[in-house]
CSV table of C-alpha atoms in Angstrom, one decimal:
chain,number,residue,atom,x,y,z
A,29,MET,CA,21.8,-5.9,-6.3
A,30,SER,CA,22.3,-7.6,-3.0
A,31,GLY,CA,20.6,-10.9,-2.2
A,32,SER,CA,18.4,-9.5,0.5
A,33,ARG,CA,17.1,-6.8,-1.7
A,34,THR,CA,16.4,-9.5,-4.4
A,35,VAL,CA,14.2,-11.4,-2.0
A,36,ARG,CA,12.4,-8.3,-0.9
A,37,LYS,CA,11.7,-7.2,-4.4
A,38,LEU,CA,10.5,-10.7,-5.4
A,39,ALA,CA,8.3,-10.8,-2.4
A,40,VAL,CA,6.8,-7.5,-3.3
A,41,ALA,CA,6.4,-8.6,-6.9
A,42,VAL,CA,4.6,-11.8,-5.8
A,43,SER,CA,1.9,-9.8,-4.1
A,44,LEU,CA,1.7,-6.9,-6.6
A,45,LEU,CA,-0.5,-8.3,-9.2
A,46,PRO,CA,-3.2,-9.6,-6.9
A,47,LEU,CA,-3.1,-6.2,-5.2
A,48,LEU,CA,-3.8,-4.5,-8.5
A,49,ALA,CA,-6.7,-6.9,-9.0
A,50,ALA,CA,-8.0,-6.0,-5.5
A,51,CYS,CA,-8.2,-2.4,-6.6
A,52,GLY,CA,-10.8,-3.3,-9.2
A,53,GLY,CA,-13.2,-5.7,-7.5
A,54,ALA,CA,-16.0,-5.2,-5.1
A,55,GLU,CA,-14.9,-5.6,-1.5
A,56,THR,CA,-17.4,-8.4,-0.7
A,57,THR,CA,-16.7,-11.5,1.4
A,58,SER,CA,-18.1,-14.9,1.7
A,59,PRO,CA,-17.5,-17.6,4.3
A,60,SER,CA,-17.0,-20.1,1.5
A,61,GLU,CA,-14.2,-18.2,-0.1
A,62,GLY,CA,-10.5,-18.7,0.7
A,63,GLY,CA,-9.2,-21.2,3.1
A,64,GLY,CA,-6.5,-23.7,3.8
A,65,SER,CA,-6.5,-25.1,0.3
A,66,ALA,CA,-4.4,-23.2,-2.2
A,67,SER,CA,-7.2,-22.8,-4.7
A,68,ALA,CA,-9.5,-20.0,-5.7
A,69,GLY,CA,-12.5,-21.6,-4.0
A,70,GLY,CA,-11.3,-23.2,-0.8
A,71,GLU,CA,-13.8,-24.3,1.9
A,72,SER,CA,-12.0,-22.9,5.0
A,73,ALA,CA,-11.5,-19.3,5.9
A,74,SER,CA,-8.2,-19.9,7.6
A,75,ALA,CA,-5.1,-22.0,7.3
A,76,GLY,CA,-3.6,-22.8,10.7
A,77,SER,CA,-0.9,-25.4,9.9
A,78,SER,CA,2.7,-24.7,11.0
A,79,GLY,CA,4.4,-22.2,8.7
A,80,GLN,CA,1.2,-21.0,7.1
A,81,LEU,CA,-0.7,-17.8,7.5
A,82,ASP,CA,-4.2,-17.8,8.9
A,83,VAL,CA,-6.5,-16.2,6.4
A,84,PRO,CA,-8.8,-13.7,8.1
A,85,ALA,CA,-12.4,-14.7,7.7
A,86,ASP,CA,-13.5,-11.1,7.1
A,87,ALA,CA,-11.0,-10.4,4.4
A,88,SER,CA,-12.2,-9.6,0.9
A,89,ALA,CA,-12.2,-12.4,-1.7
A,90,GLU,CA,-9.2,-10.9,-3.4
A,91,LEU,CA,-7.2,-10.4,-0.2
A,92,LYS,CA,-7.8,-14.0,0.7
A,93,LYS,CA,-6.3,-15.1,-2.6
A,94,GLN,CA,-3.2,-13.0,-1.7
A,95,TYR,CA,-2.9,-14.9,1.5
A,96,LEU,CA,-3.3,-18.2,-0.3
A,97,VAL,CA,-0.5,-17.2,-2.8
A,98,GLU,CA,1.9,-16.6,0.1
A,99,ASN,CA,1.0,-19.9,1.7
A,100,ALA,CA,1.3,-21.8,-1.6
A,101,ILE,CA,4.8,-20.3,-2.1
A,102,ALA,CA,5.9,-21.5,1.3
A,103,THR,CA,4.6,-25.0,0.6
A,104,CYS,CA,6.3,-25.1,-2.7
A,105,MET,CA,9.7,-23.8,-1.4
A,106,LYS,CA,9.6,-26.4,1.4
A,107,LYS,CA,9.3,-29.1,-1.2
A,108,GLN,CA,12.4,-27.6,-2.9
A,109,GLY,CA,14.3,-27.8,0.4
A,110,PHE,CA,14.1,-24.1,1.3
A,111,THR,CA,12.4,-22.1,4.0
A,112,TYR,CA,10.1,-19.3,2.9
A,113,THR,CA,8.2,-17.3,5.5
A,114,PRO,CA,4.8,-16.2,4.0
A,115,GLU,CA,4.3,-12.5,4.5
A,116,PRO,CA,0.8,-11.2,5.4
A,117,PRO,CA,-0.6,-9.1,2.5
A,118,VAL,CA,-1.9,-5.7,3.4
A,119,ASP,CA,-5.6,-4.8,3.1
A,120,PHE,CA,-5.5,-1.6,1.1
A,121,ARG,CA,-8.3,-0.2,3.3
A,122,THR,CA,-6.1,-0.3,6.3
A,123,GLY,CA,-3.9,2.5,5.1
A,124,TRP,CA,-6.8,4.9,4.6
A,125,ALA,CA,-8.0,4.6,8.2
A,126,THR,CA,-5.8,7.5,9.5
A,127,ASP,CA,-5.9,9.2,6.1
A,128,GLY,CA,-9.5,10.2,5.9
A,129,ALA,CA,-11.6,7.0,6.0
A,130,ASP,CA,-12.0,7.1,9.7
A,131,TYR,CA,-12.6,10.7,10.8
A,132,GLY,CA,-11.8,10.1,14.5
A,133,LEU,CA,-8.6,8.3,13.8
A,134,THR,CA,-7.5,10.8,11.1
A,135,LYS,CA,-8.2,13.7,13.4
A,136,LYS,CA,-6.1,12.2,16.2
A,137,PHE,CA,-3.3,11.5,13.8
A,138,ARG,CA,-3.3,15.0,12.2
A,139,GLN,CA,-3.6,16.8,15.5
A,140,LYS,CA,-0.1,15.5,16.3
A,141,TYR,CA,1.6,14.7,13.0
A,142,GLY,CA,-0.1,16.8,10.4
A,143,PHE,CA,0.2,14.9,7.1
A,144,GLY,CA,3.2,13.1,8.5
A,145,TYR,CA,5.9,14.9,6.5
A,146,THR,CA,7.7,17.1,9.0
A,147,ALA,CA,6.7,15.0,12.0
A,148,VAL,CA,9.4,12.4,11.3
A,149,ALA,CA,12.0,15.0,12.2
A,150,VAL,CA,10.2,15.8,15.5
A,151,TYR,CA,9.3,12.2,16.4
A,152,PRO,CA,12.1,10.1,14.7
A,153,ASP,CA,11.3,7.0,16.7
A,154,ASP,CA,7.6,7.1,16.6
A,155,PRO,CA,6.2,4.2,14.6
A,156,GLN,CA,3.3,6.3,13.5
A,157,VAL,CA,5.6,8.3,11.2
A,158,SER,CA,9.0,6.6,11.2
A,159,ARG,CA,9.8,4.1,8.5
A,160,LYS,CA,12.7,2.5,10.4
A,161,GLU,CA,10.8,-0.7,11.1
A,162,ALA,CA,9.6,-0.9,7.5
A,163,ASN,CA,13.2,-0.7,6.3
A,164,GLU,CA,14.3,-3.7,8.4
A,165,PRO,CA,15.1,-6.8,6.4
A,166,SER,CA,12.3,-9.4,6.2
A,167,ALA,CA,12.5,-12.9,7.6
A,168,ASN,CA,13.2,-14.1,4.1
A,169,ALA,CA,16.0,-11.7,3.5
A,170,LYS,CA,17.6,-12.7,6.8
A,171,TYR,CA,17.3,-16.4,5.8
A,172,LEU,CA,18.9,-15.7,2.5
A,173,GLU,CA,21.8,-14.1,4.2
A,174,THR,CA,22.6,-17.4,5.9
A,175,LEU,CA,23.0,-19.3,2.6
A,176,THR,CA,26.1,-19.8,0.5
A,177,PRO,CA,26.3,-18.1,-2.9
A,178,ALA,CA,25.4,-21.3,-4.6
A,179,GLN,CA,22.4,-21.8,-2.3
A,180,LYS,CA,21.3,-18.3,-2.8
A,181,ALA,CA,21.2,-18.8,-6.6
A,182,ALA,CA,19.3,-22.0,-6.1
A,183,TYR,CA,16.8,-20.3,-3.7
A,184,GLU,CA,16.2,-17.5,-6.1
A,185,LYS,CA,15.7,-19.9,-9.0
A,186,ALA,CA,13.2,-21.9,-6.9
A,187,LEU,CA,11.3,-18.8,-5.8
A,188,GLY,CA,11.1,-17.4,-9.3
A,189,GLY,CA,9.2,-14.2,-9.9
A,190,PRO,CA,7.0,-12.2,-12.3
A,191,PRO,CA,7.2,-12.7,-16.1
A,192,ASP,CA,9.9,-10.8,-17.9
A,193,PRO,CA,8.4,-9.4,-21.1
A,194,LYS,CA,11.9,-8.7,-22.5
A,195,VAL,CA,12.5,-12.4,-22.9
A,196,GLY,CA,8.9,-13.2,-23.9
A,197,GLU,CA,7.7,-14.6,-20.6
A,198,LYS,CA,4.0,-14.5,-19.9
A,199,LYS,CA,3.7,-16.4,-16.7
A,200,TRP,CA,5.3,-16.3,-13.3
A,201,THR,CA,8.3,-18.6,-12.8
A,202,GLY,CA,9.4,-21.0,-10.0
A,203,CYS,CA,7.3,-21.4,-6.9
A,204,SER,CA,5.8,-17.9,-7.5
A,205,GLY,CA,4.4,-19.3,-10.8
A,206,THR,CA,3.2,-22.5,-9.1
A,207,ALA,CA,1.4,-20.5,-6.4
A,208,ASP,CA,-0.1,-18.1,-9.0
A,209,LYS,CA,-1.5,-20.9,-11.0
A,210,GLU,CA,-3.0,-22.7,-8.0
A,211,VAL,CA,-4.8,-19.6,-6.8
A,212,TYR,CA,-5.6,-17.8,-10.0
A,213,GLY,CA,-5.9,-20.6,-12.5
A,214,SER,CA,-4.6,-20.6,-16.1
A,215,GLU,CA,-5.5,-16.9,-16.9
A,216,SER,CA,-2.4,-15.1,-17.9
A,217,VAL,CA,-0.9,-12.3,-15.9
A,218,GLU,CA,-1.3,-10.0,-18.9
A,219,ASP,CA,-5.0,-10.7,-19.2
A,220,ARG,CA,-5.6,-10.2,-15.4
A,221,SER,CA,-3.7,-7.0,-15.5
A,222,ALA,CA,-5.7,-5.7,-18.4
A,223,ALA,CA,-9.0,-6.7,-16.8
A,224,SER,CA,-8.0,-5.0,-13.5
A,225,THR,CA,-7.0,-1.8,-15.3
A,226,SER,CA,-10.3,-1.7,-17.2
A,227,GLU,CA,-12.3,-2.3,-14.1
A,228,ASN,CA,-10.4,0.3,-12.1
A,229,GLN,CA,-11.0,2.9,-14.8
A,230,ALA,CA,-14.7,2.1,-14.9
A,231,ASN,CA,-14.9,2.3,-11.1
A,232,ALA,CA,-13.1,5.7,-11.1
A,233,GLN,CA,-15.5,7.0,-13.8
A,234,ALA,CA,-18.5,5.9,-11.7
A,235,LEU,CA,-17.1,7.7,-8.6
A,236,ASN,CA,-16.4,10.8,-10.5
A,237,GLY,CA,-19.9,10.8,-12.1
A,238,ASP,CA,-21.7,10.3,-8.8
A,239,GLN,CA,-23.7,13.4,-8.4
A,240,LYS,CA,-23.9,13.3,-4.6
A,241,LEU,CA,-20.1,13.1,-4.5
A,242,VAL,CA,-19.7,15.8,-7.1
A,243,GLY,CA,-21.8,18.1,-5.0
A,244,LEU,CA,-20.0,17.4,-1.8
A,245,ALA,CA,-16.7,17.8,-3.5
A,246,GLN,CA,-17.8,21.3,-4.7
A,247,SER,CA,-18.7,22.2,-1.1
A,248,TYR,CA,-15.4,20.8,0.1
A,249,ALA,CA,-13.6,23.0,-2.4
A,250,SER,CA,-15.5,26.1,-1.4
A,251,CYS,CA,-14.5,25.6,2.2
A,252,LEU,CA,-10.9,25.2,1.3
A,253,LYS,CA,-11.0,28.4,-0.7
A,254,GLN,CA,-12.5,30.3,2.3
A,255,GLU,CA,-9.5,29.0,4.3
A,256,GLY,CA,-7.2,30.5,1.7
A,257,ILE,CA,-6.1,27.0,0.5
A,258,SER,CA,-5.5,26.5,-3.2
A,259,VAL,CA,-7.9,24.2,-5.1
A,260,THR,CA,-6.6,22.6,-8.2
A,261,THR,CA,-9.3,19.9,-8.7
A,262,THR,CA,-12.8,19.1,-7.6
A,263,GLN,CA,-12.8,15.6,-9.0
A,264,PRO,CA,-14.1,13.2,-6.3
A,265,THR,CA,-11.3,10.7,-6.8
A,266,SER,CA,-8.6,13.4,-6.5
A,267,ILE,CA,-9.8,16.2,-4.2
A,268,GLY,CA,-9.3,14.3,-0.9
A,269,GLU,CA,-5.6,13.9,-1.5
A,270,MET,CA,-5.1,17.3,-3.2
A,271,VAL,CA,-4.1,19.4,-0.2
A,272,LYS,CA,-1.8,16.6,1.1
A,273,LEU,CA,0.0,16.4,-2.2
A,274,GLN,CA,0.4,20.1,-2.3
A,275,ALA,CA,1.9,20.0,1.1
A,276,ALA,CA,4.3,17.3,0.0
A,277,SER,CA,5.4,19.1,-3.1
A,278,SER,CA,6.0,22.4,-1.2
A,279,ALA,CA,7.7,20.9,1.8
A,280,PRO,CA,11.2,22.3,2.4
A,281,ALA,CA,14.3,20.2,2.0
A,282,GLY,CA,14.7,17.9,5.0
A,283,ALA,CA,11.0,17.6,5.8
A,284,GLY,CA,10.1,13.9,5.5
A,285,GLY,CA,12.3,13.2,2.6
A,286,ILE,CA,10.1,15.1,0.2
A,287,ALA,CA,12.9,17.0,-1.5
A,288,PRO,CA,15.1,14.9,-3.8
A,289,VAL,CA,18.2,13.5,-2.2
A,290,GLU,CA,21.0,11.3,-3.6
A,291,ALA,CA,19.9,7.8,-4.5
A,292,GLY,CA,21.5,4.8,-2.9
A,293,ALA,CA,24.5,3.0,-4.2
A,294,ASP,CA,22.4,0.5,-6.1
A,295,GLY,CA,20.1,3.1,-7.6
A,296,GLU,CA,17.2,2.5,-5.2
A,297,LYS,CA,15.3,5.5,-4.0
A,298,PRO,CA,16.2,6.8,-0.5
A,299,THR,CA,13.9,6.2,2.5
A,300,GLU,CA,11.4,8.8,3.5
A,301,ASN,CA,13.5,9.4,6.7
A,302,SER,CA,16.8,10.1,4.9
A,303,SER,CA,16.2,13.9,4.6
A,304,ALA,CA,14.0,14.3,7.7
A,305,GLU,CA,16.8,13.0,9.9
A,306,ALA,CA,19.0,15.8,8.7
A,307,MET,CA,16.6,18.5,10.0
A,308,SER,CA,16.9,19.5,13.6
A,309,ARG,CA,13.8,19.1,15.9
A,310,ASP,CA,13.9,22.8,16.7
A,311,LYS,CA,13.8,23.7,13.0
A,312,ALA,CA,11.1,21.2,12.3
A,313,LEU,CA,8.7,22.2,15.1
A,314,PRO,CA,7.4,25.5,13.6
A,315,LEU,CA,7.0,23.7,10.2
A,316,LEU,CA,5.0,20.9,11.9
A,317,THR,CA,2.8,23.5,13.5
A,318,LYS,CA,1.9,25.0,10.1
A,319,GLU,CA,1.4,21.5,8.6
A,320,ILE,CA,-0.9,20.5,11.4
A,321,ASP,CA,-3.0,23.7,10.9
A,322,LEU,CA,-3.3,22.9,7.2
A,323,ALA,CA,-4.1,19.3,7.7
A,324,MET,CA,-6.8,20.0,10.2
A,325,LYS,CA,-8.5,22.6,8.0
A,326,ASP,CA,-8.4,20.1,5.1
A,327,LEU,CA,-9.9,17.4,7.4
A,328,GLU,CA,-12.8,19.6,8.6
A,329,CYS,CA,-13.6,21.0,5.1
A,330,GLY,CA,-13.7,17.5,3.7
A,331,LYS,CA,-15.5,15.8,6.6
A,332,ALA,CA,-18.9,15.4,4.8
A,333,PHE,CA,-17.3,14.5,1.5
A,334,ARG,CA,-15.1,11.7,2.9
A,335,ALA,CA,-18.0,10.3,5.0
A,336,ALA,CA,-19.8,9.7,1.7
A,337,TYR,CA,-16.9,8.9,-0.5
A,338,PHE,CA,-15.0,6.1,1.3
A,339,PRO,CA,-17.8,3.6,1.7
A,340,LYS,CA,-18.3,3.8,-2.1
A,341,PHE,CA,-14.5,3.8,-2.8
A,342,PHE,CA,-14.0,0.7,-0.7
A,343,LYS,CA,-16.7,-1.2,-2.7
A,344,ALA,CA,-15.2,-0.1,-6.0
A,345,PRO,CA,-11.8,1.6,-5.6
A,346,GLY,CA,-10.7,3.5,-8.7
A,347,SER,CA,-7.2,3.5,-10.2
A,348,THR,CA,-6.9,7.3,-10.0
A,349,GLY,CA,-6.8,7.5,-6.2
A,350,ALA,CA,-9.1,8.0,-3.2
A,351,GLY,CA,-10.8,11.0,-1.8
């Protein structure tokens, strides 16, 4: 594994556990939560010092903690003589805006890109569907490339990472561990993960047992059937993504990287663009037209359901998915 990939994977790992926890808690915010201090109950809502991320005042309590973890890692690494650029965590709600949560934005997206599978072959440089920017090395990966082999080894040791159960580790190591303890306290990763999983399951059960959502999901399914679209589930936490997943599984080779392609040299999965780029625009256009039609039918059939579902999902997201 290359050094740059090591840093990227460690950076992802650093933010993964807090993100899992975010999927379980209510999305409520308080002006007194978060802040410039790397603790769970800081006073300020932002950290504006050089080299630190500003914590959004309107972020959820859990998202603020993710910001604080990144800032704490940067502070710790600086003390170790290294530069670490804190990476802004992603609010999970953001990704749903054009995927059903915001009807207007989703409609605009689907009218041009469908579900986004074949569109990458038609619009290869469009950031709305292209993953080229996402595949660019991070600032930390670029920094690591400037170090000597010995410095890289020291950097990675200083940064640390998530616990390795194979060697009996229960806590994060290095600056990752220091930051995790400062923000989340002494509770073990294992306990937090178990609590998050339990809460996610309870939230999902509540959403699937919500009679209003159940009724709207049934109407959604009936509309899809009338459009000649297969219905494989009417579960509130699954139905909203059902048609999209069907489109993904049935997409032809070369459409958005859906069909399996050879893995990279180091065993990593290929990018979503790898197959799509092999498909010509002329061949992709008629496929995109069909995908847009399917995506729009799904959007309209599920309009009432999603309007009721997402506000509840954002307050208590379930581990099984979103409508």
